[in-house]
Short mmCIF file of C-alpha atoms in Angstrom, two decimals:
data_model
loop_
_atom_site.label_atom_id
_atom_site.label_comp_id
_atom_site.label_asym_id
_atom_site.label_seq_id
_atom_site.Cartn_x
_atom_site.Cartn_y
_atom_site.Cartn_z
CA MET A 1 -33.54 106.21 -36.95
CA PHE A 2 -33.83 109.38 -34.89
CA LYS A 3 -36.30 110.94 -32.50
CA ASN A 4 -37.78 114.39 -33.00
CA PHE A 5 -40.16 116.60 -31.10
CA GLY A 6 -41.04 119.86 -32.79
CA TRP A 7 -42.62 121.67 -35.68
CA ILE A 8 -42.26 124.11 -38.55
CA VAL A 9 -44.39 127.23 -38.85
CA GLU A 10 -44.66 129.16 -42.12
CA ALA A 11 -46.08 132.67 -42.47
CA LYS A 12 -46.16 135.76 -44.67
CA LEU A 13 -44.81 139.05 -43.38
CA ASN A 14 -47.47 141.77 -43.33
CA ALA A 15 -46.71 144.91 -45.33
CA GLY A 16 -44.53 147.40 -43.47
CA GLU A 17 -44.14 145.14 -40.43
CA LEU A 18 -40.54 143.95 -40.74
CA GLU A 19 -39.16 145.95 -37.81
CA ASN A 20 -42.11 145.03 -35.57
CA PHE A 21 -41.72 141.39 -36.55
CA LYS A 22 -38.00 141.43 -35.77
CA ALA A 23 -38.71 143.03 -32.39
CA VAL A 24 -41.21 140.38 -31.31
CA MET A 25 -38.98 137.63 -32.70
CA ASN A 26 -35.98 138.87 -30.71
CA SER A 27 -38.08 139.00 -27.55
CA GLN A 28 -39.19 135.41 -28.13
CA VAL A 29 -35.64 134.26 -28.89
CA ASN A 30 -34.22 135.88 -25.74
CA ARG A 31 -36.81 134.12 -23.63
CA ALA A 32 -36.30 130.83 -25.49
CA LEU A 33 -32.58 130.98 -24.67
CA THR A 34 -33.59 130.48 -21.00
CA GLU A 35 -35.70 127.41 -21.87
CA VAL A 36 -33.43 124.45 -21.22
CA GLY A 37 -35.49 122.07 -23.36
CA THR A 38 -35.74 124.32 -26.45
CA LYS A 39 -33.03 122.93 -28.72
CA ASN A 40 -33.72 124.82 -31.98
CA TYR A 41 -35.63 128.06 -32.45
CA GLN A 42 -34.64 129.37 -35.87
CA TYR A 43 -36.34 132.06 -37.93
CA TYR A 44 -35.77 132.33 -41.69
CA LEU A 45 -37.00 135.04 -44.06
CA SER A 46 -37.08 135.35 -47.86
CA ASP A 47 -36.61 138.60 -49.76
CA ALA A 48 -40.34 138.46 -50.55
CA GLY A 49 -41.41 138.18 -46.91
CA ASP A 50 -41.87 134.41 -46.60
CA VAL A 51 -41.23 133.32 -43.00
CA LEU A 52 -40.23 129.85 -41.78
CA VAL A 53 -39.66 128.96 -38.12
CA TYR A 54 -37.95 125.65 -37.27
CA GLU A 55 -38.56 124.55 -33.67
CA ARG A 56 -37.25 121.47 -31.85
CA PHE A 57 -37.62 120.45 -28.20
CA ALA A 58 -36.21 117.85 -25.83
CA ASN A 59 -39.63 116.47 -24.85
CA ALA A 60 -43.31 117.28 -24.32
CA ASP A 61 -42.71 119.32 -21.15
CA ALA A 62 -40.18 121.49 -22.99
CA SER A 63 -42.67 122.17 -25.78
CA HIS A 64 -45.31 123.27 -23.27
CA GLU A 65 -42.85 125.72 -21.70
CA HIS A 66 -42.15 127.15 -25.15
CA ILE A 67 -45.85 127.37 -25.99
CA GLU A 68 -46.18 129.73 -23.00
CA ASN A 69 -43.52 131.88 -24.70
CA TRP A 70 -45.71 131.95 -27.81
CA ASP A 71 -48.83 132.83 -25.83
CA ALA A 72 -47.03 135.84 -24.31
CA HIS A 73 -46.08 137.14 -27.78
CA ALA A 74 -48.93 135.90 -29.99
CA GLU A 75 -50.86 139.16 -30.35
CA ARG A 76 -47.79 141.12 -31.48
CA TRP A 77 -46.64 138.28 -33.75
CA MET A 78 -50.00 137.97 -35.50
CA ALA A 79 -50.10 141.73 -36.05
CA ALA A 80 -46.81 141.50 -37.96
CA ALA A 81 -47.21 138.23 -39.88
CA ALA A 82 -50.00 135.90 -41.04
CA PRO A 83 -49.46 132.14 -40.45
CA THR A 84 -50.01 130.08 -43.60
CA ARG A 85 -48.93 126.52 -42.72
CA MET A 86 -47.75 124.30 -39.88
CA LEU A 87 -45.98 120.93 -39.93
CA HIS A 88 -45.66 118.69 -36.88
CA LEU A 89 -42.39 116.75 -36.91
CA GLY A 90 -42.26 113.75 -34.60
CA ASP A 91 -44.45 111.47 -32.50
CA LEU A 92 -46.30 114.29 -30.75
CA PRO A 93 -48.89 113.62 -28.00
CA ASP A 94 -52.54 114.52 -28.42
CA ASP A 95 -52.40 117.57 -26.15
CA VAL A 96 -49.72 119.18 -28.33
CA ARG A 97 -51.58 118.26 -31.52
CA GLU A 98 -54.78 119.76 -30.14
CA ARG A 99 -52.97 122.95 -29.09
CA HIS A 100 -52.26 123.74 -32.76
CA ALA A 101 -55.55 122.48 -34.21
CA ALA A 102 -56.49 125.91 -35.61
CA LEU A 103 -53.65 125.63 -38.16
CA ASP A 104 -54.57 122.01 -39.06
CA PRO A 105 -50.90 120.92 -39.01
CA LEU A 106 -49.69 118.19 -41.33
CA TRP A 107 -48.25 115.41 -39.16
CA LEU A 108 -44.98 113.86 -40.32
CA LYS A 109 -43.27 111.14 -38.28
CA PRO A 110 -39.59 110.10 -38.34
CA PHE A 111 -39.02 107.53 -41.09
CA GLY A 112 -35.22 107.26 -41.32
CA GLY A 113 -31.98 109.17 -40.96
CA PHE A 114 -29.93 110.80 -38.25
CA ALA A 115 -28.82 113.99 -36.49
CA ARG A 116 -25.27 114.54 -35.26
CA GLU A 117 -26.31 116.18 -31.98
CA GLU A 118 -22.78 117.20 -31.04
CA ALA A 119 -22.69 119.56 -34.05
CA GLN A 120 -25.95 121.45 -33.46
CA GLY A 121 -24.62 124.76 -32.05
CA SER A 122 -24.20 127.72 -34.39
CA ALA A 123 -25.41 130.80 -32.48
CA ILE A 124 -23.97 134.24 -33.24
CA THR A 125 -24.52 137.34 -31.08
CA ASP A 126 -24.92 140.53 -33.11
CA ALA A 127 -25.77 143.91 -31.52
CA GLY A 128 -27.38 142.16 -28.55
CA ASN A 129 -29.49 139.84 -30.70
CA THR A 130 -28.95 136.16 -31.42
CA THR A 131 -28.78 134.72 -34.91
CA PHE A 132 -27.19 131.63 -36.47
CA GLU A 133 -25.52 130.16 -39.53
CA ASN A 134 -27.16 127.47 -41.61
CA PHE A 135 -26.30 125.55 -44.72
CA GLY A 136 -28.96 123.17 -45.99
CA TRP A 137 -32.43 122.62 -47.35
CA ILE A 138 -35.82 120.95 -47.05
CA VAL A 139 -37.24 118.70 -49.78
CA GLU A 140 -40.92 117.76 -49.89
CA ALA A 141 -42.40 115.00 -52.00
CA LYS A 142 -45.36 112.64 -52.37
CA LEU A 143 -44.93 108.88 -52.20
CA ASN A 144 -45.92 107.20 -55.47
CA PRO A 145 -48.63 104.49 -55.21
CA GLY A 146 -47.28 101.08 -54.22
CA GLN A 147 -43.73 102.37 -53.80
CA LEU A 148 -43.29 102.43 -50.01
CA ASP A 149 -40.86 99.49 -49.87
CA ASN A 150 -38.82 100.78 -52.82
CA PHE A 151 -38.69 104.26 -51.34
CA LYS A 152 -37.58 102.90 -47.97
CA ALA A 153 -34.84 100.88 -49.66
CA VAL A 154 -33.36 103.84 -51.56
CA MET A 155 -33.64 106.05 -48.47
CA GLU A 156 -31.77 103.50 -46.35
CA SER A 157 -29.03 103.29 -48.98
CA GLN A 158 -28.69 107.08 -48.98
CA VAL A 159 -28.66 107.27 -45.18
CA ALA A 160 -25.99 104.58 -44.89
CA ARG A 161 -23.76 106.53 -47.25
CA ALA A 162 -24.55 109.87 -45.61
CA LEU A 163 -23.36 108.48 -42.28
CA THR A 164 -19.88 108.30 -43.84
CA GLU A 165 -20.11 112.00 -44.86
CA GLU A 166 -18.66 113.79 -41.84
CA GLY A 167 -19.99 117.15 -43.00
CA THR A 168 -23.59 115.95 -43.27
CA LEU A 169 -24.97 117.02 -39.89
CA ASN A 170 -28.69 116.26 -40.35
CA TYR A 171 -30.25 113.90 -42.85
CA GLN A 172 -33.76 113.22 -41.61
CA TYR A 173 -36.69 111.70 -43.46
CA TYR A 174 -40.28 112.18 -42.28
CA LEU A 175 -43.43 110.52 -43.64
CA SER A 176 -47.14 111.18 -43.04
CA ASP A 177 -49.83 108.50 -42.98
CA ALA A 178 -51.00 109.85 -46.35
CA GLY A 179 -47.59 109.55 -48.03
CA ASP A 180 -46.31 113.11 -47.62
CA ILE A 181 -42.50 113.15 -47.40
CA LEU A 182 -40.22 115.77 -45.89
CA VAL A 183 -36.41 115.57 -45.85
CA TYR A 184 -34.47 117.95 -43.59
CA GLU A 185 -30.81 118.30 -44.59
CA ARG A 186 -28.06 120.37 -42.95
CA PHE A 187 -24.34 120.53 -43.72
CA LYS A 188 -21.17 121.85 -42.18
CA ASP A 189 -20.10 123.89 -45.22
CA LEU A 190 -20.28 124.20 -49.01
CA GLU A 191 -17.84 121.36 -49.66
CA SER A 192 -19.91 119.04 -47.46
CA SER A 193 -23.07 119.85 -49.40
CA HIS A 194 -21.40 118.99 -52.72
CA ILE A 195 -20.27 115.64 -51.32
CA HIS A 196 -23.84 114.90 -50.32
CA ILE A 197 -25.22 116.01 -53.68
CA GLN A 198 -23.11 113.25 -55.27
CA ASN A 199 -24.93 110.83 -52.94
CA TRP A 200 -28.22 112.14 -54.36
CA ASP A 201 -27.00 111.91 -57.96
CA ASP A 202 -26.16 108.24 -57.46
CA HIS A 203 -29.65 107.49 -56.08
CA ALA A 204 -31.80 109.97 -58.01
CA GLU A 205 -33.28 107.60 -60.59
CA ARG A 206 -34.52 105.15 -57.94
CA TRP A 207 -35.75 107.97 -55.68
CA ILE A 208 -37.77 109.69 -58.41
CA ALA A 209 -39.31 106.35 -59.41
CA ALA A 210 -40.65 105.96 -55.87
CA ALA A 211 -41.66 109.55 -55.00
CA THR A 212 -42.51 112.79 -56.80
CA PRO A 213 -40.79 115.96 -55.52
CA THR A 214 -43.25 118.80 -54.89
CA ARG A 215 -41.24 121.58 -53.20
CA MET A 216 -37.76 122.59 -52.11
CA VAL A 217 -36.67 125.28 -49.66
CA HIS A 218 -33.08 126.48 -49.36
CA LEU A 219 -32.14 127.42 -45.79
CA GLY A 220 -29.14 129.74 -45.48
CA ASP A 221 -26.95 132.12 -47.45
CA LEU A 222 -26.33 129.61 -50.23
CA PRO A 223 -24.05 130.58 -53.14
CA GLN A 224 -25.36 130.66 -56.70
CA GLU A 225 -23.29 127.63 -57.69
CA LEU A 226 -25.30 125.57 -55.23
CA ARG A 227 -28.60 127.23 -56.07
CA ASP A 228 -28.02 126.25 -59.70
CA LYS A 229 -27.73 122.56 -58.72
CA HIS A 230 -31.39 122.56 -57.68
CA ALA A 231 -32.76 124.96 -60.30
CA ALA A 232 -35.23 122.39 -61.65
CA LEU A 233 -37.23 122.59 -58.40
CA SER A 234 -37.12 126.43 -58.25
CA PRO A 235 -36.27 126.38 -54.53
CA LEU A 236 -37.45 129.20 -52.30
CA LEU A 237 -34.44 130.88 -50.65
CA LEU A 238 -34.88 131.65 -46.94
CA LYS A 239 -32.01 133.29 -45.04
CA PRO A 240 -31.40 133.20 -41.27
CA LEU A 241 -33.16 136.08 -39.50
CA GLY A 242 -32.76 135.22 -35.83
CA GLY A 243 -32.64 132.42 -33.31
CA PHE A 244 -30.32 129.59 -32.34
CA ALA A 245 -29.44 125.89 -32.43
CA LYS A 246 -28.12 124.35 -29.22
#
């Protein structure tokens, strides 16, 4: 099991606002780099203007410091992009939950898995701005009725095997009280992802019997050979735009 304190924000870029959005994002990222407790602040963008922001913090105090960063940039951000969805990831206190109440965030709590913390860093400085590399995806699903124990069993089998996959850096399962599932997966490189896909292939029948996949998001500049592996779920492709992982 792992601990997590953070969230995902999704949005749609407003027409003609890409450069303004990048400017406010870079200002936020530069400030976030000074926030000791902000561990991940990663912006992704699709070719069609879909935005995803993955944010992770050391603790509640660190999240409050980062929320002040948001408050200082909110007006410019909202002029450039329209928020569409928010997910809370972790056992977040009431004051943080209430802070985001306007977006009615779906609350998903850690259910199983791990993060290799020593492998988190991937920042790249480009023309004075900070961006990052990423190789992974998010899978969302809905727990089938009466299948919690079976789903937990197949998840635990997958996690135990993934722990032997040195290139699997994050393999984290979240579950809401209503049976919403989110799996966050990150890999060292292409070869590592293919090793992990074999793990999935060996568990797929049991997994699908216990939960119904509803959505998949590819995170990173993934090659077509890998995109084709997941074609049945028509994954949305989001590429790194700016930010960092510490």
